[in-house]
Amino acid sequence: MSLFNEICFVLVSSFVAEQLGIKDYVLAYLDPHLQPSELLTGVSFASGASGFDPQTTQIHAYDQLNLFKEYIGKVKGMVGEERTNYILSNSFYLVLAGSDDFANTYFTVDIRKLQYDINSYTDLVVNYASNFVKELYQLGAKRIGLFGAAPIGCLPSQRTLAGGELRVCSEIYNQAAQLMNSKLSSAITSYNNSLNDPQARIVYTDTYNPLLNIILNHDKYGFSIADKWCCGTGNLEVSILCNQLTDTCSDDSVYVFWDSYHPTERGYRVLVNQILQSSLNKFF
Ligand SMILES: *[C@@H]1O[C@H](CO)[C@@H](O)[C@H](O)[C@H]1NC(C)=O
């Protein structure tokens, strides 16, 4: 499971759940081996490389909402209406938004660049994301953490594609992510405040700065490599191209990134730790 690149919609997410002492690992809702009891403590509706822009993915964010509705029906069947409402309003929802819309769609699928400039494309994604959060709230969610886009210009894949010979961070990509995040943050904050619901904790949570900080100051966190990755050639492998057959580095704990797009397990741990330290109090 990836924490921030895909839009990842989970009730409680693995490392977060583990650190909160809830459960060690949050299974996928679509996992065929999922035990019914898992439904009551949290599941993941996340899907690889999905996004808000319908162009981004096969399993769109709104398909994840439909799975969530099905989930609610199942839980009601198990524990009844009242308990279900209690679970829904006390769960912790993490929604990770936007990085893939930019990295996989806007900057790579030409049609979007013809239709939208960066400014109007950020409006499109923010609009989808806000509507998604509204639907989630209407279905009974109260504590929703919406994570913004990562510093996509510094993801190793984007350095290779857009960072020139020296593979520097792409400023244009990073600026697009920052613009989207600032719009997302104000849209979410004003939505939360407009609800006037004392239980509502709908919180924009920054991942851009914590991850950028880890990449730029990787030594400080015990990483030695932040611009290349552990798996394969270090040039462009991502997800399924990184598999049992690919060579991997001998010690992935010194790498921030596992593949060209996703942090290593240790990379995620350090990141989640930082995010929790700065944001957890906003949810309780
Ligand atoms: C969200 O709204 C609630 C209720 O009005 C308020 O107590 C809380 O501070 C708000 N949180 C944020 C992050 O805006």
Tab-separated table of C-alpha atoms and ligand atoms in Angstrom:
chain	number	residue	atom	x	y	z
A	1	MET	CA	0.000	0.000	0.000
A	2	SER	CA	1.284	3.366	-0.824
A	3	LEU	CA	0.726	6.246	1.445
A	4	PHE	CA	0.566	9.300	-0.653
A	5	ASN	CA	1.094	8.811	-4.335
A	6	GLU	CA	-2.077	7.051	-5.190
A	7	ILE	CA	-5.302	8.343	-3.960
A	8	CYS	CA	-5.644	6.068	-1.160
A	9	PHE	CA	-8.846	6.004	0.710
A	10	VAL	CA	-8.683	4.010	3.895
A	11	LEU	CA	-10.515	3.846	7.170
A	12	VAL	CA	-7.268	3.621	9.068
A	13	SER	CA	-4.049	3.085	7.244
A	14	SER	CA	-1.308	0.554	8.007
A	15	PHE	CA	1.534	2.472	9.570
A	16	VAL	CA	-0.827	4.969	11.026
A	17	ALA	CA	-2.969	2.195	12.470
A	18	GLU	CA	0.088	0.446	13.834
A	19	GLN	CA	1.422	3.574	15.453
A	20	LEU	CA	-1.955	4.329	16.946
A	21	GLY	CA	-1.981	0.777	18.295
A	22	ILE	CA	-5.090	-0.262	16.348
A	23	LYS	CA	-3.878	-2.956	14.013
A	24	ASP	CA	-0.661	-3.963	12.335
A	25	TYR	CA	-1.814	-3.948	8.795
A	26	VAL	CA	-4.902	-2.646	7.038
A	27	LEU	CA	-6.054	-5.096	4.392
A	28	ALA	CA	-7.547	-4.163	1.076
A	29	TYR	CA	-11.322	-4.183	0.975
A	30	LEU	CA	-11.124	-6.135	-2.273
A	31	ASP	CA	-8.761	-8.760	-0.811
A	32	PRO	CA	-10.504	-12.113	-1.400
A	33	HIS	CA	-9.124	-13.436	1.910
A	34	LEU	CA	-10.503	-10.568	3.955
A	35	GLN	CA	-12.240	-11.829	7.093
A	36	PRO	CA	-15.564	-10.126	7.887
A	37	SER	CA	-14.220	-9.075	11.306
A	38	GLU	CA	-11.592	-6.916	9.577
A	39	LEU	CA	-14.389	-4.698	8.308
A	40	LEU	CA	-15.002	-3.449	11.810
A	41	THR	CA	-11.468	-2.247	12.476
A	42	GLY	CA	-10.576	-0.757	9.128
A	43	VAL	CA	-9.956	-1.558	5.499
A	44	SER	CA	-8.287	0.081	2.568
A	45	PHE	CA	-10.186	1.115	-0.542
A	46	ALA	CA	-7.013	2.398	-2.107
A	47	SER	CA	-5.995	1.459	-5.565
A	48	GLY	CA	-2.693	1.852	-7.352
A	49	ALA	CA	-2.231	4.914	-9.527
A	50	SER	CA	-5.744	6.192	-9.090
A	51	GLY	CA	-6.802	9.782	-8.903
A	52	PHE	CA	-9.613	12.293	-9.080
A	53	ASP	CA	-9.262	13.099	-12.727
A	54	PRO	CA	-11.236	10.365	-14.539
A	55	GLN	CA	-8.340	10.249	-17.020
A	56	THR	CA	-5.925	9.134	-14.305
A	57	THR	CA	-7.112	5.659	-13.630
A	58	GLN	CA	-9.227	2.610	-14.157
A	59	ILE	CA	-10.453	2.550	-10.551
A	60	HIS	CA	-11.515	6.115	-10.018
A	61	ALA	CA	-11.896	7.762	-6.627
A	62	TYR	CA	-15.673	7.614	-7.052
A	63	ASP	CA	-15.561	3.856	-7.610
A	64	GLN	CA	-13.890	3.703	-4.216
A	65	LEU	CA	-16.875	5.580	-2.771
A	66	ASN	CA	-19.200	2.982	-4.266
A	67	LEU	CA	-17.164	0.252	-2.584
A	68	PHE	CA	-17.494	2.219	0.631
A	69	LYS	CA	-21.286	2.258	0.273
A	70	GLU	CA	-21.246	-1.495	-0.204
A	71	TYR	CA	-19.015	-1.754	2.868
A	72	ILE	CA	-21.528	0.223	4.941
A	73	GLY	CA	-24.281	-2.194	3.893
A	74	LYS	CA	-22.191	-5.185	4.965
A	75	VAL	CA	-21.312	-3.687	8.331
A	76	LYS	CA	-24.976	-2.888	8.974
A	77	GLY	CA	-25.789	-6.513	8.248
A	78	MET	CA	-23.190	-7.591	10.816
A	79	VAL	CA	-23.677	-5.214	13.725
A	80	GLY	CA	-26.842	-3.230	13.019
A	81	GLU	CA	-27.532	0.373	12.180
A	82	GLU	CA	-26.645	2.061	15.442
A	83	ARG	CA	-23.271	0.403	15.882
A	84	THR	CA	-22.497	1.053	12.218
A	85	ASN	CA	-23.136	4.753	12.627
A	86	TYR	CA	-20.880	4.743	15.663
A	87	ILE	CA	-18.095	3.041	13.702
A	88	LEU	CA	-18.508	5.404	10.761
A	89	SER	CA	-18.408	8.560	12.815
A	90	ASN	CA	-15.495	7.449	14.988
A	91	SER	CA	-13.245	6.043	12.288
A	92	PHE	CA	-10.287	7.850	10.949
A	93	TYR	CA	-10.363	8.340	7.175
A	94	LEU	CA	-7.294	9.066	5.149
A	95	VAL	CA	-7.646	10.371	1.636
A	96	LEU	CA	-4.522	10.972	-0.374
A	97	ALA	CA	-4.995	13.203	-3.283
A	98	GLY	CA	-3.586	14.609	-6.391
A	99	SER	CA	-0.012	13.462	-6.953
A	100	ASP	CA	-0.978	10.943	-9.599
A	101	ASP	CA	-3.282	13.363	-11.345
A	102	PHE	CA	-0.269	15.521	-12.011
A	103	ALA	CA	2.533	13.032	-12.352
A	104	ASN	CA	0.644	10.369	-14.324
A	105	THR	CA	-1.943	12.419	-16.144
A	106	TYR	CA	-1.373	16.133	-16.526
A	107	PHE	CA	2.318	16.080	-17.307
A	108	THR	CA	2.214	12.895	-19.369
A	109	VAL	CA	-1.124	12.784	-21.220
A	110	ASP	CA	-1.023	15.552	-23.782
A	111	ILE	CA	-4.759	16.010	-24.087
A	112	ARG	CA	-5.026	17.467	-20.569
A	113	LYS	CA	-2.305	20.011	-21.267
A	114	LEU	CA	-4.235	21.206	-24.293
A	115	GLN	CA	-7.480	21.492	-22.350
A	116	TYR	CA	-6.161	23.078	-19.153
A	117	ASP	CA	-3.283	25.205	-17.987
A	118	ILE	CA	-1.761	24.327	-14.611
A	119	ASN	CA	-3.941	26.806	-12.784
A	120	SER	CA	-7.233	25.530	-14.185
A	121	TYR	CA	-6.125	21.920	-13.848
A	122	THR	CA	-5.511	22.449	-10.121
A	123	ASP	CA	-9.069	23.824	-9.914
A	124	LEU	CA	-10.383	20.687	-11.574
A	125	VAL	CA	-8.581	18.334	-9.182
A	126	VAL	CA	-9.477	20.409	-6.109
A	127	ASN	CA	-13.095	20.446	-7.204
A	128	TYR	CA	-13.199	16.664	-7.528
A	129	ALA	CA	-11.385	16.236	-4.220
A	130	SER	CA	-13.777	18.568	-2.356
A	131	ASN	CA	-16.814	16.764	-3.727
A	132	PHE	CA	-15.290	13.459	-2.726
A	133	VAL	CA	-14.830	14.654	0.846
A	134	LYS	CA	-18.384	16.022	0.940
A	135	GLU	CA	-19.795	12.665	-0.115
A	136	LEU	CA	-17.698	10.902	2.475
A	137	TYR	CA	-19.020	13.240	5.165
A	138	GLN	CA	-22.590	12.717	3.994
A	139	LEU	CA	-22.087	8.978	4.298
A	140	GLY	CA	-21.197	9.413	7.967
A	141	ALA	CA	-17.462	10.117	8.140
A	142	LYS	CA	-16.397	12.814	10.586
A	143	ARG	CA	-12.633	12.528	10.921
A	144	ILE	CA	-11.150	12.880	7.506
A	145	GLY	CA	-7.510	13.614	6.825
A	146	LEU	CA	-7.013	14.835	3.301
A	147	PHE	CA	-3.377	14.622	2.326
A	148	GLY	CA	-2.210	16.917	-0.434
A	149	ALA	CA	0.204	16.276	-3.262
A	150	ALA	CA	3.801	15.253	-2.644
A	151	PRO	CA	6.754	17.239	-4.007
A	152	ILE	CA	6.244	15.420	-7.295
A	153	GLY	CA	9.114	17.242	-8.987
A	154	CYS	CA	11.542	15.499	-6.598
A	155	LEU	CA	10.177	11.976	-7.061
A	156	PRO	CA	12.994	10.079	-8.751
A	157	SER	CA	10.858	9.265	-11.818
A	158	GLN	CA	10.116	12.929	-12.425
A	159	ARG	CA	13.785	13.841	-11.966
A	160	THR	CA	14.595	11.407	-14.750
A	161	LEU	CA	11.787	12.646	-16.988
A	162	ALA	CA	12.008	16.368	-16.354
A	163	GLY	CA	15.142	17.146	-14.339
A	164	GLY	CA	17.645	17.348	-17.181
A	165	GLU	CA	21.031	15.675	-17.243
A	166	LEU	CA	21.717	16.373	-13.576
A	167	ARG	CA	18.312	14.985	-12.596
A	168	VAL	CA	17.486	17.962	-10.391
A	169	CYS	CA	14.005	18.401	-8.923
A	170	SER	CA	11.557	19.764	-11.482
A	171	GLU	CA	10.500	23.200	-10.284
A	172	ILE	CA	7.432	23.367	-12.527
A	173	TYR	CA	6.103	20.119	-11.112
A	174	ASN	CA	6.749	21.211	-7.556
A	175	GLN	CA	5.073	24.555	-8.124
A	176	ALA	CA	2.018	22.802	-9.564
A	177	ALA	CA	1.820	20.599	-6.457
A	178	GLN	CA	2.156	23.618	-4.165
A	179	LEU	CA	-0.512	25.568	-6.012
A	180	MET	CA	-2.882	22.622	-5.780
A	181	ASN	CA	-2.130	22.127	-2.105
A	182	SER	CA	-2.821	25.728	-1.208
A	183	LYS	CA	-6.196	25.625	-2.991
A	184	LEU	CA	-7.007	22.264	-1.441
A	185	SER	CA	-6.123	23.498	2.010
A	186	SER	CA	-8.443	26.518	1.806
A	187	ALA	CA	-11.292	24.549	0.217
A	188	ILE	CA	-11.132	21.864	2.914
A	189	THR	CA	-10.781	24.265	5.812
A	190	SER	CA	-13.741	26.352	4.705
A	191	TYR	CA	-15.844	23.235	4.111
A	192	ASN	CA	-15.037	21.961	7.620
A	193	ASN	CA	-15.939	25.275	9.157
A	194	SER	CA	-19.135	25.657	7.143
A	195	LEU	CA	-20.489	22.395	8.580
A	196	ASN	CA	-20.806	23.759	12.046
A	197	ASP	CA	-20.650	20.190	13.282
A	198	PRO	CA	-18.766	19.989	16.588
A	199	GLN	CA	-17.685	16.436	15.745
A	200	ALA	CA	-16.292	17.299	12.313
A	201	ARG	CA	-12.534	17.114	11.962
A	202	ILE	CA	-11.953	17.476	8.265
A	203	VAL	CA	-8.341	18.410	8.060
A	204	TYR	CA	-5.980	19.194	5.229
A	205	THR	CA	-2.667	17.553	6.037
A	206	ASP	CA	0.575	18.567	4.424
A	207	THR	CA	2.815	15.840	3.001
A	208	TYR	CA	4.704	18.140	0.652
A	209	ASN	CA	6.979	19.766	3.202
A	210	PRO	CA	7.674	16.704	5.372
A	211	LEU	CA	8.687	14.629	2.335
A	212	LEU	CA	10.702	17.432	0.763
A	213	ASN	CA	12.488	17.857	4.064
A	214	ILE	CA	13.349	14.145	4.180
A	215	ILE	CA	14.608	14.210	0.584
A	216	LEU	CA	16.718	17.349	1.000
A	217	ASN	CA	18.039	16.510	4.468
A	218	HIS	CA	18.173	12.750	4.008
A	219	ASP	CA	21.460	12.431	5.961
A	220	LYS	CA	19.760	13.735	9.045
A	221	TYR	CA	17.296	10.840	8.911
A	222	GLY	CA	19.910	8.174	8.274
A	223	PHE	CA	19.348	7.851	4.529
A	224	SER	CA	22.264	8.091	2.147
A	225	ILE	CA	20.381	8.135	-1.177
A	226	ALA	CA	17.323	10.191	-2.101
A	227	ASP	CA	17.558	10.748	-5.855
A	228	LYS	CA	17.960	7.128	-6.948
A	229	TRP	CA	16.071	4.119	-5.773
A	230	CYS	CA	16.642	0.640	-4.537
A	231	CYS	CA	15.007	-1.505	-7.157
A	232	GLY	CA	16.413	-2.335	-10.603
A	233	THR	CA	18.570	0.067	-12.574
A	234	GLY	CA	17.537	3.103	-10.591
A	235	ASN	CA	16.364	4.725	-13.794
A	236	LEU	CA	12.648	4.248	-14.232
A	237	GLU	CA	11.221	1.090	-12.659
A	238	VAL	CA	7.989	1.487	-10.820
A	239	SER	CA	5.611	-0.902	-9.043
A	240	ILE	CA	5.101	-4.031	-11.174
A	241	LEU	CA	8.394	-3.517	-12.965
A	242	CYS	CA	9.989	-3.981	-9.569
A	243	ASN	CA	9.407	-7.648	-8.801
A	244	GLN	CA	11.145	-10.839	-7.635
A	245	LEU	CA	13.095	-10.955	-10.880
A	246	THR	CA	14.579	-7.495	-10.601
A	247	ASP	CA	17.848	-6.883	-8.796
A	248	THR	CA	17.443	-4.773	-5.719
A	249	CYS	CA	19.952	-2.857	-3.661
A	250	SER	CA	21.534	-4.721	-0.759
A	251	ASP	CA	20.268	-2.385	1.957
A	252	ASP	CA	17.011	-0.583	1.261
A	253	SER	CA	17.048	1.172	4.630
A	254	VAL	CA	19.536	3.750	3.323
A	255	TYR	CA	17.264	4.642	0.415
A	256	VAL	CA	14.350	7.069	0.730
A	257	PHE	CA	12.738	5.537	-2.366
A	258	TRP	CA	12.003	1.911	-3.132
A	259	ASP	CA	11.194	2.496	-6.776
A	260	SER	CA	11.049	5.571	-8.938
A	261	TYR	CA	7.839	6.711	-7.307
A	262	HIS	CA	7.283	5.097	-3.904
A	263	PRO	CA	9.256	5.423	-0.683
A	264	THR	CA	10.853	2.404	0.963
A	265	GLU	CA	9.238	1.013	4.074
A	266	ARG	CA	11.652	3.005	6.194
A	267	GLY	CA	11.000	6.071	4.055
A	268	TYR	CA	7.294	5.774	4.800
A	269	ARG	CA	7.890	5.222	8.492
A	270	VAL	CA	9.946	8.373	8.863
A	271	LEU	CA	7.378	10.304	6.841
A	272	VAL	CA	4.344	9.013	8.729
A	273	ASN	CA	6.052	9.740	12.011
A	274	GLN	CA	6.605	13.354	11.057
A	275	ILE	CA	3.076	13.793	9.754
A	276	LEU	CA	1.542	12.252	12.863
A	277	GLN	CA	3.618	14.424	15.142
A	278	SER	CA	2.482	17.584	13.438
A	279	SER	CA	-1.158	16.682	12.682
A	280	LEU	CA	-2.554	14.099	15.041
A	281	ASN	CA	-3.883	16.595	17.569
A	282	LYS	CA	-6.110	18.161	14.918
A	283	PHE	CA	-8.203	14.985	14.749
A	284	PHE	CA	-9.040	14.465	18.387
B	1	LIG	C1	-13.313	21.867	11.967
B	1	LIG	O1	-14.550	22.270	12.493
B	1	LIG	C2	-14.708	21.973	13.890
B	1	LIG	C3	-16.151	22.278	14.278
B	1	LIG	O2	-16.554	23.545	13.851
B	1	LIG	C4	-13.694	22.770	14.683
B	1	LIG	O3	-13.801	22.464	16.065
B	1	LIG	C5	-12.283	22.386	14.191
B	1	LIG	O4	-11.320	23.189	14.859
B	1	LIG	C6	-12.178	22.587	12.691
B	1	LIG	N1	-10.881	22.067	12.286
B	1	LIG	C7	-10.145	22.615	11.321
B	1	LIG	C8	-8.824	21.982	11.049
B	1	LIG	O5	-10.492	23.581	10.671
